[in-house]
GROMACS .gro file of C-alpha atoms in nm:
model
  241
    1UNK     CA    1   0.000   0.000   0.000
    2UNK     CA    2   0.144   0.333  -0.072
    3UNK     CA    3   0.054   0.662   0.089
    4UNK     CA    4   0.067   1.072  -0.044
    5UNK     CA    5   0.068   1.282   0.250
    6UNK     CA    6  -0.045   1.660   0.220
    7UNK     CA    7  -0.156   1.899   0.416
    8UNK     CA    8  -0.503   2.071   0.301
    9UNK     CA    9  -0.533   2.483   0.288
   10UNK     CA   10  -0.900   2.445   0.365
   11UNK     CA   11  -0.988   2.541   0.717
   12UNK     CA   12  -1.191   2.785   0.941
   13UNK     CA   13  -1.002   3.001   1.203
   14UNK     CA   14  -1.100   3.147   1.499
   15UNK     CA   15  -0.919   3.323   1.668
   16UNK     CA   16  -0.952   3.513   2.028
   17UNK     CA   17  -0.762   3.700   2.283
   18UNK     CA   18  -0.882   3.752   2.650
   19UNK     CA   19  -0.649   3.986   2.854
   20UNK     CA   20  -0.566   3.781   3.198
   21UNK     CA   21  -0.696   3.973   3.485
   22UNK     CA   22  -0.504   4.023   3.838
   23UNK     CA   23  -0.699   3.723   3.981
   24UNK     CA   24  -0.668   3.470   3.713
   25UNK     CA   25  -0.456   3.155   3.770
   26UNK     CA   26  -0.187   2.961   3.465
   27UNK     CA   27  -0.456   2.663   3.498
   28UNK     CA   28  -0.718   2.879   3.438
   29UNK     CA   29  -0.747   2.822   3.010
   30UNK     CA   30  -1.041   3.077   2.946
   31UNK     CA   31  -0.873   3.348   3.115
   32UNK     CA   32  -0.557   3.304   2.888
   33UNK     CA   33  -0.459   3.438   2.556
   34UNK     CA   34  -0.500   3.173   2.329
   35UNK     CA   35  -0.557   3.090   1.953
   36UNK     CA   36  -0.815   2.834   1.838
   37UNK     CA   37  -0.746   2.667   1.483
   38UNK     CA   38  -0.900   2.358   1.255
   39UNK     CA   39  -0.593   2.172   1.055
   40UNK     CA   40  -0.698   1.917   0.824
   41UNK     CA   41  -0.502   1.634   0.682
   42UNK     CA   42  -0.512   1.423   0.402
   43UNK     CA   43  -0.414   1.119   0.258
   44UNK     CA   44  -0.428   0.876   0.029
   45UNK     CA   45  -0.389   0.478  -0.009
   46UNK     CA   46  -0.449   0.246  -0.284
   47UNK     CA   47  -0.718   0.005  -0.192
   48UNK     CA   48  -0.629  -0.392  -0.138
   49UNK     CA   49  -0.962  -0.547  -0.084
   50UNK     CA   50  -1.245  -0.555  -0.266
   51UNK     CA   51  -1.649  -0.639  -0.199
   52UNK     CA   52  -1.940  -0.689  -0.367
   53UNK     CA   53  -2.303  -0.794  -0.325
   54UNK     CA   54  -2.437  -1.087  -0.543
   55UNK     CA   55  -2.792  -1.185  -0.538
   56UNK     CA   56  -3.025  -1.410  -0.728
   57UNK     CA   57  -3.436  -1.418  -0.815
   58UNK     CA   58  -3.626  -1.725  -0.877
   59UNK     CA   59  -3.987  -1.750  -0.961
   60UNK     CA   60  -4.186  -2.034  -0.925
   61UNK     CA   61  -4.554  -2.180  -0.921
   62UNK     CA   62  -4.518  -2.270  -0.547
   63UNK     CA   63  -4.313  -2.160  -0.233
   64UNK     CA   64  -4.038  -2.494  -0.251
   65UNK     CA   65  -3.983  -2.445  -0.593
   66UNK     CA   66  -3.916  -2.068  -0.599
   67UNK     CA   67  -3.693  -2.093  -0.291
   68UNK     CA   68  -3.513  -2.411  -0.363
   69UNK     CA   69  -3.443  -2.273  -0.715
   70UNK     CA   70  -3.277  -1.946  -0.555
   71UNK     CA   71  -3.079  -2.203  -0.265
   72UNK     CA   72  -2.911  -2.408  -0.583
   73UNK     CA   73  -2.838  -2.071  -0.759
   74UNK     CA   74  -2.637  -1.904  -0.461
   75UNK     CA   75  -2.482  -2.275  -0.390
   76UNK     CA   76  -2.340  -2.202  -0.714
   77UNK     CA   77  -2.236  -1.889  -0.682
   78UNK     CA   78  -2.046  -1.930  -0.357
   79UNK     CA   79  -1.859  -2.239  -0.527
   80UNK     CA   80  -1.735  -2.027  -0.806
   81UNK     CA   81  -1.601  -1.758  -0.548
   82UNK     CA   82  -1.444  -2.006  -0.380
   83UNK     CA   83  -1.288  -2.170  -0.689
   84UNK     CA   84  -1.199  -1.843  -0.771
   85UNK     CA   85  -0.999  -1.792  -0.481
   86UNK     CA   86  -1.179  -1.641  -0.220
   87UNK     CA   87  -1.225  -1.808   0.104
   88UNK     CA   88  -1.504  -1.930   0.276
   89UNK     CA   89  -1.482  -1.747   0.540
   90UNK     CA   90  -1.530  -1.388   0.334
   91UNK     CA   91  -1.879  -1.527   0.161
   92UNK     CA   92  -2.168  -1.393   0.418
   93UNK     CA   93  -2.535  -1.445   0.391
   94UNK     CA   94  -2.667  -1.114   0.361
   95UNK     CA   95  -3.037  -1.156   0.281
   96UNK     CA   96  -3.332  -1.411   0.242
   97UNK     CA   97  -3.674  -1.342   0.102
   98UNK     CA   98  -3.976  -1.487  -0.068
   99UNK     CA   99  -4.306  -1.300  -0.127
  100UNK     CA  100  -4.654  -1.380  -0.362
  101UNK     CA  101  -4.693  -1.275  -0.680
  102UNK     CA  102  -5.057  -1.186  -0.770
  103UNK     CA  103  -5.235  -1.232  -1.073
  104UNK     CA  104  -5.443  -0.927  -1.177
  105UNK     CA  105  -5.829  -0.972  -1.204
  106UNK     CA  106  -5.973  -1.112  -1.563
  107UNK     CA  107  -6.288  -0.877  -1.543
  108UNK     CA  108  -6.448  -0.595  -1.335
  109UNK     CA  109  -6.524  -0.733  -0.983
  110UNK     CA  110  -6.298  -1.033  -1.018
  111UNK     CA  111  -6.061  -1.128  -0.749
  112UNK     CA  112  -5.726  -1.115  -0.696
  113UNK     CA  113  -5.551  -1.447  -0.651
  114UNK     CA  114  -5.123  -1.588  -0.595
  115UNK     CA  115  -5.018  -1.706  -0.946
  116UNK     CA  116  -4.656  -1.765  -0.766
  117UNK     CA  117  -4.395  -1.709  -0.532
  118UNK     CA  118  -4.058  -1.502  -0.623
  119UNK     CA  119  -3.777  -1.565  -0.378
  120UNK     CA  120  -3.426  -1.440  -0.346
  121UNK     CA  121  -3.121  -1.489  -0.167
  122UNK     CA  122  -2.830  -1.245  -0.164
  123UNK     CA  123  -2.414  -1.287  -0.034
  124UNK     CA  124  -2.166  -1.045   0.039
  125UNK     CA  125  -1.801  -1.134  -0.099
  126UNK     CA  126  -1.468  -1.007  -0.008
  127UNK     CA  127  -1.200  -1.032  -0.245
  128UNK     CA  128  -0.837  -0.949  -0.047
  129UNK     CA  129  -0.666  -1.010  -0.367
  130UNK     CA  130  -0.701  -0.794  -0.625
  131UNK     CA  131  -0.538  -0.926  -0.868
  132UNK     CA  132  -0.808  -1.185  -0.847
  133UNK     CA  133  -1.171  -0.998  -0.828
  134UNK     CA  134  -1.210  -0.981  -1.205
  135UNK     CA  135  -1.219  -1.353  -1.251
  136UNK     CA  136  -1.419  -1.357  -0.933
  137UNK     CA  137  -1.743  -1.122  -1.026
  138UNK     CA  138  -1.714  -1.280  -1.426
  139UNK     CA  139  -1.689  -1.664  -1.269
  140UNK     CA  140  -1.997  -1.568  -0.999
  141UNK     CA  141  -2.202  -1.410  -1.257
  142UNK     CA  142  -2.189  -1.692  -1.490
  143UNK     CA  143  -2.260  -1.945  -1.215
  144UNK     CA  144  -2.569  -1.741  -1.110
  145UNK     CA  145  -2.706  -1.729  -1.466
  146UNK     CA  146  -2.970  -1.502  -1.625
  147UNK     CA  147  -3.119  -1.360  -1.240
  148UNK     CA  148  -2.818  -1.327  -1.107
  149UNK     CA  149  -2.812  -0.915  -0.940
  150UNK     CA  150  -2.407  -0.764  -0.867
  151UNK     CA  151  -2.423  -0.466  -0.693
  152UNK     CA  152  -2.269  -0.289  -0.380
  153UNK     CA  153  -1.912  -0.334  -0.574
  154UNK     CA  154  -1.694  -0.096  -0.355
  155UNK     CA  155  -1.297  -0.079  -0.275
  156UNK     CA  156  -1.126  -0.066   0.088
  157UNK     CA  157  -0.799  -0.075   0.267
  158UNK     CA  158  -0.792  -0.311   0.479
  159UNK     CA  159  -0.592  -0.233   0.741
  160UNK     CA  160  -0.590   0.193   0.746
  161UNK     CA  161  -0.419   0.233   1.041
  162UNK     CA  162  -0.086   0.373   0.860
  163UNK     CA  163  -0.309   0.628   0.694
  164UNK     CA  164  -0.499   0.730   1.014
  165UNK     CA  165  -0.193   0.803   1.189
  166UNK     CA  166  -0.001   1.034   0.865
  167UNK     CA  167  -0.358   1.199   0.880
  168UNK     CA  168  -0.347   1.306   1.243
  169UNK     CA  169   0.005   1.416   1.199
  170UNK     CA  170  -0.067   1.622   0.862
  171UNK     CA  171  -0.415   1.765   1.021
  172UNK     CA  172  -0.179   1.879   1.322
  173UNK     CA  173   0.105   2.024   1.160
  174UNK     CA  174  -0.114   2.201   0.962
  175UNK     CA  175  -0.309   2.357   1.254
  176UNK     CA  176   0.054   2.463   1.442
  177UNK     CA  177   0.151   2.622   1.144
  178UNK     CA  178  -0.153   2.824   1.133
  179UNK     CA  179  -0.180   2.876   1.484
  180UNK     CA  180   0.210   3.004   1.427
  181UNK     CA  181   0.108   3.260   1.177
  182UNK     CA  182  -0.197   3.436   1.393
  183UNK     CA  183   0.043   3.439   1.655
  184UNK     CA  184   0.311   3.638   1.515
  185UNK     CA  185   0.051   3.864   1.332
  186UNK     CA  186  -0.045   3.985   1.646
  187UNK     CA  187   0.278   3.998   1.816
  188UNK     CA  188   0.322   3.705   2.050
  189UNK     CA  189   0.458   3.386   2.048
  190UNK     CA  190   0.292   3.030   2.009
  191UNK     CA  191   0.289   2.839   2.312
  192UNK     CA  192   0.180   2.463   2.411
  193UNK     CA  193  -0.177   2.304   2.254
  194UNK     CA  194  -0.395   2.352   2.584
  195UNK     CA  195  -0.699   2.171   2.391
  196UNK     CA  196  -0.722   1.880   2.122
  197UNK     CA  197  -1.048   1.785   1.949
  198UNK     CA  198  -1.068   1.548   1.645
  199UNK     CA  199  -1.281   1.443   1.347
  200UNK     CA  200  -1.262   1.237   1.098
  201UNK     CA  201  -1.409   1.099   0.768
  202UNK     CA  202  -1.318   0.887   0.452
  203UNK     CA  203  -1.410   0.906   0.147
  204UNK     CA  204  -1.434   0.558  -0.077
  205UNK     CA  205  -1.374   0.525  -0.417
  206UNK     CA  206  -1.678   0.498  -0.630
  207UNK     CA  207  -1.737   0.180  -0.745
  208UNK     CA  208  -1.926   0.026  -1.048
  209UNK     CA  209  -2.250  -0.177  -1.020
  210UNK     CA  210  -2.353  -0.439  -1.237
  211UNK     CA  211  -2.608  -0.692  -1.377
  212UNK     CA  212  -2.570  -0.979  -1.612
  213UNK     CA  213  -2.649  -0.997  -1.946
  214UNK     CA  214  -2.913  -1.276  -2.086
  215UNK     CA  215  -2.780  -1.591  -2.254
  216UNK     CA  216  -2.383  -1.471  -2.211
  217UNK     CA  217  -2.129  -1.631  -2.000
  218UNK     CA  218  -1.980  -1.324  -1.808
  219UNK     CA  219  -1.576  -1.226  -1.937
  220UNK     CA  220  -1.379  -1.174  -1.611
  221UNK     CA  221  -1.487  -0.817  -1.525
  222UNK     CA  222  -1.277  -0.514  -1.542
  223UNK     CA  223  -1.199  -0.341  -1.220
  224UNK     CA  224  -1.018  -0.029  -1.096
  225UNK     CA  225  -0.935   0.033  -0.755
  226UNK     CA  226  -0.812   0.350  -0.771
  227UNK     CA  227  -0.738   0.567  -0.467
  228UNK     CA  228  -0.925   0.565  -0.127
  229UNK     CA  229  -0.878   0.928   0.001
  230UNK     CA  230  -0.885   0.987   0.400
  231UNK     CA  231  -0.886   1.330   0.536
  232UNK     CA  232  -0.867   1.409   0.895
  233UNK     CA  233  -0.938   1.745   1.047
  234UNK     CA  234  -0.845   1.871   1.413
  235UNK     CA  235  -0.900   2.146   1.614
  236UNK     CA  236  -0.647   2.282   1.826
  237UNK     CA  237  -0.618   2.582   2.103
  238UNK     CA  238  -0.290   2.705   2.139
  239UNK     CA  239  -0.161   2.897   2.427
  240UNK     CA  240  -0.029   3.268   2.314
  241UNK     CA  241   0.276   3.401   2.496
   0.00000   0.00000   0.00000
């Protein structure tokens, strides 16, 4: 995995002085000059791991049939992954349904009666190796046949605790150096953070959806990871001397 560290010029600024009185005390923060400041951080990681969401639809004349169809279909489709090269453990039910399907009535004041039953199952897939995922979403799409449903495709780093920690030191030496500025702009000199408050967010990569074509075995399917982008922000109160 491979990281770009910057620092981002987007942030708000507030800054305030309060003049210490004859009674205030060094512990006493709010009586201090001080300078308040939001850094932000960013960074950014090629992804490693992929999922997706794969889901079939069976209809049938009666509740076995339409259900037991779906069952044999996701069978399928978790054998392929598998084969593929994903591991068992990475394939997770997700969802289970079946539900009537009604036939409208022939004539005016006719009734409205079950002409079948329409079940589907659904799995969640990880894919930790990338170079793998296209042969993985082709070979589970093929398996599934004409009802299979891909969807939810999205990109992650799996273990993003290198680029939490280059985002919390980006987001803070970006908040010192403005602090730094403010403080010689109005004559003083920067002192110690007296107060630390954090927030962050990341922002995936967009990822494709898709849905199989009738009557064609599915090519391995092209994917791009791209970059996952993680920005951190911090607020920080700075003691002014």
């Amino acid at each position: 995995m491979s990281l770009r560290v910057t620092a981002v010029a987007t942030a708000a600024v507030v800054a305030g002085a309060l003049l210490a009185g004859c009674s205030s005390t060094p512990s006493n923060v709010d009586s201090a000059r001080s300078v308040t400041v939001v850094g932000t951080g960013k960074v950014t990681g090629v992804p490693d791991t992929l999922s997706a969401t794969i889901g079939v639809e069976a209809e049938a004349p009666d509740v076995s049939a339409a259900i037991n169809t779906a069952s044999d279909k996701i069978a399928k489709i978790t054998e392929a992954a598998v084969a593929a090269g994903v591991e068992k453990k990475d394939i997770q039910t997700q969802q289970v349904s079946i539900q009537p399907r009604y036939s409208s009535p022939g004539a005016a004041g006719g009734t409205t009666t079950i002409s079948g039953y329409e079940a589907s199952n659904t799995v969640s897939i990880k894919v930790r190796d990338l170079s793998k995922a296209s042969k993985v979403l082709g070979d589970t799409v093929t398996a599934g046949g004409n009802n299979t449903r891909l969807s939810g495709v999205s990109f992650a780093i799996d273990d993003n605790s290198a680029l939490l920690r280059n985002a919390r030191e980006a987001a803070f030496a970006d908040a010192r150096a403005r602090a730094d500025q403010y403080a010689r702009l109005s004559g003083d000199k920067l002192g110690k953070a007296l107060v630390i408050t954090e927030a962050n967010t990341a922002t995936d990569t967009p990822a494709p959806s898709y849905r199989s074509a009738p009557d064609v075995a599915a090519a391995p399917i092209p994917v791009e990871p791209g970059q996952q982008t993680l920005s951190y922000s911090v607020t920080v109160k700075f003691a002014l001397t």
